[in-house]
């Protein structure tokens, strides 16, 4: 399913999701900025995105990272628009990882794309000028797009959706996510265009809440770890519970992965 929500004269929110019993399982936002599209929506919305592309002039596509909810519909634009992605993302776009049944159901399986361009350090859309900003942590290659005059930041998945992040993916580096959020807090931003929350105005408190929670869990986990507790015991002591679907992710998300990351991963960039 798709929902098109105009935000201002330059930006349109393009929300896609898989529909279940008439409502969205979970929305992901792509953003149309004049004739450029930031991310392409989830793979299960490919027909809706194809129709959207027919009705709108889209000449450039900028991909934040290769996850199937962000790069899921690149195929629609191949040969029709210039698709930009950095090298690690390109690798996954050319040869998308095979997703399990659960993720095929939630987001869909992207088709391979080969007509790709290297992500520049900055680009313009008319008189809007964007810096491409590395936002590592959720994935190490992820980038955001910053317009310093408008004070807009398209942050992809840099800021976790839940205020209390308790699950992580094996590729996620949670301390790095915190460092990235702290970097975002130093930027002059009026509107954060989050990929799952949508536009967040004056986002500083929204971001700080998420940093504070992770740091609190990290500190408590460290103390328990130093006292000899196992990951399982730490999880029990801190009463960390996952969402209902956690088992169904078959290890793509885990509370133990989150705890190991906050305890042992290092900030690398
Ligand atoms: Zn992602």
PDB file of N, CA, C and O in Angstrom, residues 118-160:
ATOM      1  N   UNK A 118      27.646   6.275  -8.334  1.00  0.00           N
ATOM      2  CA  UNK A 118      28.252   6.467  -7.008  1.00  0.00           C
ATOM      3  C   UNK A 118      27.691   7.717  -6.329  1.00  0.00           C
ATOM      4  O   UNK A 118      27.530   8.761  -6.962  1.00  0.00           O
ATOM      5  N   UNK A 119      27.366   7.570  -5.077  1.00  0.00           N
ATOM      6  CA  UNK A 119      26.820   8.679  -4.283  1.00  0.00           C
ATOM      7  C   UNK A 119      27.854   9.815  -4.205  1.00  0.00           C
ATOM      8  O   UNK A 119      28.980   9.595  -3.773  1.00  0.00           O
ATOM      9  N   UNK A 120      27.460  11.029  -4.610  1.00  0.00           N
ATOM     10  CA  UNK A 120      28.408  12.160  -4.471  1.00  0.00           C
ATOM     11  C   UNK A 120      28.480  12.630  -3.011  1.00  0.00           C
ATOM     12  O   UNK A 120      27.690  12.186  -2.172  1.00  0.00           O
ATOM     13  N   UNK A 121      29.434  13.526  -2.708  1.00  0.00           N
ATOM     14  CA  UNK A 121      29.515  14.100  -1.356  1.00  0.00           C
ATOM     15  C   UNK A 121      28.445  15.163  -1.146  1.00  0.00           C
ATOM     16  O   UNK A 121      28.045  15.445  -0.022  1.00  0.00           O
ATOM     17  N   UNK A 122      28.058  15.806  -2.246  1.00  0.00           N
ATOM     18  CA  UNK A 122      26.957  16.781  -2.179  1.00  0.00           C
ATOM     19  C   UNK A 122      26.257  16.821  -3.526  1.00  0.00           C
ATOM     20  O   UNK A 122      26.808  16.409  -4.535  1.00  0.00           O
ATOM     21  N   UNK A 123      25.022  17.284  -3.493  1.00  0.00           N
ATOM     22  CA  UNK A 123      24.270  17.386  -4.739  1.00  0.00           C
ATOM     23  C   UNK A 123      23.236  18.507  -4.609  1.00  0.00           C
ATOM     24  O   UNK A 123      22.919  18.944  -3.487  1.00  0.00           O
ATOM     25  N   UNK A 124      22.736  18.958  -5.753  1.00  0.00           N
ATOM     26  CA  UNK A 124      21.737  20.029  -5.755  1.00  0.00           C
ATOM     27  C   UNK A 124      20.457  19.548  -6.409  1.00  0.00           C
ATOM     28  O   UNK A 124      20.483  18.750  -7.341  1.00  0.00           O
ATOM     29  N   UNK A 125      19.356  20.058  -5.897  1.00  0.00           N
ATOM     30  CA  UNK A 125      18.049  19.855  -6.529  1.00  0.00           C
ATOM     31  C   UNK A 125      17.525  21.274  -6.730  1.00  0.00           C
ATOM     32  O   UNK A 125      17.025  21.902  -5.793  1.00  0.00           O
ATOM     33  N   UNK A 126      17.714  21.828  -7.928  1.00  0.00           N
ATOM     34  CA  UNK A 126      17.426  23.248  -8.147  1.00  0.00           C
ATOM     35  C   UNK A 126      18.295  24.074  -7.219  1.00  0.00           C
ATOM     36  O   UNK A 126      19.511  23.860  -7.152  1.00  0.00           O
ATOM     37  N   UNK A 127      17.673  24.980  -6.435  1.00  0.00           N
ATOM     38  CA  UNK A 127      18.473  25.810  -5.531  1.00  0.00           C
ATOM     39  C   UNK A 127      18.619  25.176  -4.133  1.00  0.00           C
ATOM     40  O   UNK A 127      19.108  25.821  -3.209  1.00  0.00           O
ATOM     41  N   UNK A 128      18.182  23.959  -3.973  1.00  0.00           N
ATOM     42  CA  UNK A 128      18.418  23.240  -2.703  1.00  0.00           C
ATOM     43  C   UNK A 128      19.758  22.507  -2.810  1.00  0.00           C
ATOM     44  O   UNK A 128      20.014  21.827  -3.799  1.00  0.00           O
ATOM     45  N   UNK A 129      20.598  22.671  -1.792  1.00  0.00           N
ATOM     46  CA  UNK A 129      21.918  22.043  -1.830  1.00  0.00           C
ATOM     47  C   UNK A 129      22.063  21.080  -0.652  1.00  0.00           C
ATOM     48  O   UNK A 129      21.959  21.500   0.503  1.00  0.00           O
ATOM     49  N   UNK A 130      22.330  19.845  -0.968  1.00  0.00           N
ATOM     50  CA  UNK A 130      22.400  18.802   0.059  1.00  0.00           C
ATOM     51  C   UNK A 130      23.819  18.298   0.267  1.00  0.00           C
ATOM     52  O   UNK A 130      24.544  18.056  -0.699  1.00  0.00           O
ATOM     53  N   UNK A 131      24.188  18.163   1.543  1.00  0.00           N
ATOM     54  CA  UNK A 131      25.413  17.448   1.899  1.00  0.00           C
ATOM     55  C   UNK A 131      25.030  16.009   2.197  1.00  0.00           C
ATOM     56  O   UNK A 131      24.021  15.763   2.863  1.00  0.00           O
ATOM     57  N   UNK A 132      25.858  15.082   1.735  1.00  0.00           N
ATOM     58  CA  UNK A 132      25.653  13.671   2.058  1.00  0.00           C
ATOM     59  C   UNK A 132      26.438  13.393   3.344  1.00  0.00           C
ATOM     60  O   UNK A 132      27.653  13.560   3.385  1.00  0.00           O
ATOM     61  N   UNK A 133      25.729  13.047   4.413  1.00  0.00           N
ATOM     62  CA  UNK A 133      26.346  12.924   5.745  1.00  0.00           C
ATOM     63  C   UNK A 133      26.361  11.458   6.186  1.00  0.00           C
ATOM     64  O   UNK A 133      25.301  10.837   6.282  1.00  0.00           O
ATOM     65  N   UNK A 134      27.536  10.886   6.456  1.00  0.00           N
ATOM     66  CA  UNK A 134      27.573   9.513   6.973  1.00  0.00           C
ATOM     67  C   UNK A 134      26.851   9.432   8.328  1.00  0.00           C
ATOM     68  O   UNK A 134      27.073  10.291   9.192  1.00  0.00           O
ATOM     69  N   UNK A 135      25.967   8.458   8.475  1.00  0.00           N
ATOM     70  CA  UNK A 135      25.267   8.248   9.761  1.00  0.00           C
ATOM     71  C   UNK A 135      25.384   6.770  10.143  1.00  0.00           C
ATOM     72  O   UNK A 135      24.399   6.037  10.206  1.00  0.00           O
ATOM     73  N   UNK A 136      26.621   6.308  10.414  1.00  0.00           N
ATOM     74  CA  UNK A 136      26.837   4.880  10.670  1.00  0.00           C
ATOM     75  C   UNK A 136      26.244   4.428  12.006  1.00  0.00           C
ATOM     76  O   UNK A 136      26.028   5.242  12.899  1.00  0.00           O
ATOM     77  N   UNK A 137      26.008   3.129  12.094  1.00  0.00           N
ATOM     78  CA  UNK A 137      25.504   2.550  13.343  1.00  0.00           C
ATOM     79  C   UNK A 137      24.445   1.510  13.035  1.00  0.00           C
ATOM     80  O   UNK A 137      24.634   0.320  13.270  1.00  0.00           O
ATOM     81  N   UNK A 138      23.322   1.965  12.477  1.00  0.00           N
ATOM     82  CA  UNK A 138      22.248   1.036  12.068  1.00  0.00           C
ATOM     83  C   UNK A 138      22.797   0.105  10.972  1.00  0.00           C
ATOM     84  O   UNK A 138      22.660  -1.109  11.047  1.00  0.00           O
ATOM     85  N   UNK A 139      23.401   0.697   9.960  1.00  0.00           N
ATOM     86  CA  UNK A 139      24.351  -0.032   9.099  1.00  0.00           C
ATOM     87  C   UNK A 139      25.554   0.887   8.994  1.00  0.00           C
ATOM     88  O   UNK A 139      25.416   2.101   9.158  1.00  0.00           O
ATOM     89  N   UNK A 140      26.711   0.327   8.715  1.00  0.00           N
ATOM     90  CA  UNK A 140      27.899   1.176   8.725  1.00  0.00           C
ATOM     91  C   UNK A 140      27.959   2.085   7.489  1.00  0.00           C
ATOM     92  O   UNK A 140      28.638   3.101   7.500  1.00  0.00           O
ATOM     93  N   UNK A 141      27.210   1.699   6.424  1.00  0.00           N
ATOM     94  CA  UNK A 141      27.334   2.504   5.197  1.00  0.00           C
ATOM     95  C   UNK A 141      26.251   3.575   5.076  1.00  0.00           C
ATOM     96  O   UNK A 141      26.255   4.365   4.140  1.00  0.00           O
ATOM     97  N   UNK A 142      25.341   3.625   6.018  1.00  0.00           N
ATOM     98  CA  UNK A 142      24.166   4.499   5.848  1.00  0.00           C
ATOM     99  C   UNK A 142      24.554   5.982   5.789  1.00  0.00           C
ATOM    100  O   UNK A 142      25.452   6.438   6.484  1.00  0.00           O
ATOM    101  N   UNK A 143      23.837   6.711   4.931  1.00  0.00           N
ATOM    102  CA  UNK A 143      24.049   8.166   4.820  1.00  0.00           C
ATOM    103  C   UNK A 143      22.710   8.891   4.992  1.00  0.00           C
ATOM    104  O   UNK A 143      21.646   8.336   4.727  1.00  0.00           O
ATOM    105  N   UNK A 144      22.829  10.159   5.428  1.00  0.00           N
ATOM    106  CA  UNK A 144      21.681  11.050   5.496  1.00  0.00           C
ATOM    107  C   UNK A 144      21.913  12.217   4.550  1.00  0.00           C
ATOM    108  O   UNK A 144      23.025  12.386   4.012  1.00  0.00           O
ATOM    109  N   UNK A 145      20.884  13.043   4.360  1.00  0.00           N
ATOM    110  CA  UNK A 145      20.970  14.152   3.410  1.00  0.00           C
ATOM    111  C   UNK A 145      20.575  15.442   4.132  1.00  0.00           C
ATOM    112  O   UNK A 145      19.466  15.551   4.656  1.00  0.00           O
ATOM    113  N   UNK A 146      21.514  16.414   4.128  1.00  0.00           N
ATOM    114  CA  UNK A 146      21.347  17.634   4.931  1.00  0.00           C
ATOM    115  C   UNK A 146      21.277  18.867   4.046  1.00  0.00           C
ATOM    116  O   UNK A 146      22.163  19.093   3.224  1.00  0.00           O
ATOM    117  N   UNK A 147      20.225  19.646   4.235  1.00  0.00           N
ATOM    118  CA  UNK A 147      20.098  20.921   3.536  1.00  0.00           C
ATOM    119  C   UNK A 147      20.290  22.003   4.590  1.00  0.00           C
ATOM    120  O   UNK A 147      19.373  22.289   5.364  1.00  0.00           O
ATOM    121  N   UNK A 148      21.493  22.631   4.663  1.00  0.00           N
ATOM    122  CA  UNK A 148      21.792  23.513   5.798  1.00  0.00           C
ATOM    123  C   UNK A 148      21.037  24.837   5.791  1.00  0.00           C
ATOM    124  O   UNK A 148      20.841  25.426   6.856  1.00  0.00           O
ATOM    125  N   UNK A 149      20.613  25.310   4.620  1.00  0.00           N
ATOM    126  CA  UNK A 149      19.871  26.576   4.589  1.00  0.00           C
ATOM    127  C   UNK A 149      18.445  26.353   5.100  1.00  0.00           C
ATOM    128  O   UNK A 149      17.941  27.079   5.956  1.00  0.00           O
ATOM    129  N   UNK A 150      17.817  25.304   4.627  1.00  0.00           N
ATOM    130  CA  UNK A 150      16.461  24.965   5.087  1.00  0.00           C
ATOM    131  C   UNK A 150      16.481  24.300   6.465  1.00  0.00           C
ATOM    132  O   UNK A 150      15.448  24.188   7.123  1.00  0.00           O
ATOM    133  N   UNK A 151      17.675  23.806   6.854  1.00  0.00           N
ATOM    134  CA  UNK A 151      17.827  23.074   8.124  1.00  0.00           C
ATOM    135  C   UNK A 151      16.981  21.792   8.144  1.00  0.00           C
ATOM    136  O   UNK A 151      16.315  21.494   9.142  1.00  0.00           O
ATOM    137  N   UNK A 152      17.025  21.093   7.020  1.00  0.00           N
ATOM    138  CA  UNK A 152      16.344  19.807   6.906  1.00  0.00           C
ATOM    139  C   UNK A 152      17.388  18.702   6.974  1.00  0.00           C
ATOM    140  O   UNK A 152      18.447  18.801   6.330  1.00  0.00           O
ATOM    141  N   UNK A 153      17.089  17.659   7.702  1.00  0.00           N
ATOM    142  CA  UNK A 153      17.981  16.493   7.670  1.00  0.00           C
ATOM    143  C   UNK A 153      17.161  15.231   7.446  1.00  0.00           C
ATOM    144  O   UNK A 153      16.276  14.893   8.243  1.00  0.00           O
ATOM    145  N   UNK A 154      17.460  14.550   6.357  1.00  0.00           N
ATOM    146  CA  UNK A 154      16.828  13.264   6.045  1.00  0.00           C
ATOM    147  C   UNK A 154      17.724  12.193   6.645  1.00  0.00           C
ATOM    148  O   UNK A 154      18.805  11.914   6.136  1.00  0.00           O
ATOM    149  N   UNK A 155      17.268  11.610   7.753  1.00  0.00           N
ATOM    150  CA  UNK A 155      18.173  10.851   8.618  1.00  0.00           C
ATOM    151  C   UNK A 155      18.058   9.335   8.459  1.00  0.00           C
ATOM    152  O   UNK A 155      18.688   8.594   9.206  1.00  0.00           O
ATOM    153  N   UNK A 156      17.247   8.862   7.514  1.00  0.00           N
ATOM    154  CA  UNK A 156      17.077   7.419   7.283  1.00  0.00           C
ATOM    155  C   UNK A 156      16.742   6.721   8.610  1.00  0.00           C
ATOM    156  O   UNK A 156      15.861   7.169   9.337  1.00  0.00           O
ATOM    157  N   UNK A 157      17.501   5.683   8.969  1.00  0.00           N
ATOM    158  CA  UNK A 157      17.230   4.941  10.212  1.00  0.00           C
ATOM    159  C   UNK A 157      18.240   5.295  11.313  1.00  0.00           C
ATOM    160  O   UNK A 157      18.503   4.487  12.203  1.00  0.00           O
ATOM    161  N   UNK A 158      18.798   6.514  11.259  1.00  0.00           N
ATOM    162  CA  UNK A 158      19.834   6.875  12.236  1.00  0.00           C
ATOM    163  C   UNK A 158      19.280   6.982  13.654  1.00  0.00           C
ATOM    164  O   UNK A 158      19.983   6.712  14.622  1.00  0.00           O
ATOM    165  N   UNK A 159      18.026   7.387  13.774  1.00  0.00           N
ATOM    166  CA  UNK A 159      17.405   7.549  15.091  1.00  0.00           C
ATOM    167  C   UNK A 159      16.375   6.423  15.239  1.00  0.00           C
ATOM    168  O   UNK A 159      15.466   6.305  14.428  1.00  0.00           O
ATOM    169  N   UNK A 160      16.521   5.574  16.265  1.00  0.00           N
ATOM    170  CA  UNK A 160      15.595   4.438  16.387  1.00  0.00           C
ATOM    171  C   UNK A 160      14.146   4.901  16.525  1.00  0.00           C
ATOM    172  O   UNK A 160      13.892   5.945  17.129  1.00  0.00           O
TER     173      UNK A 160
END
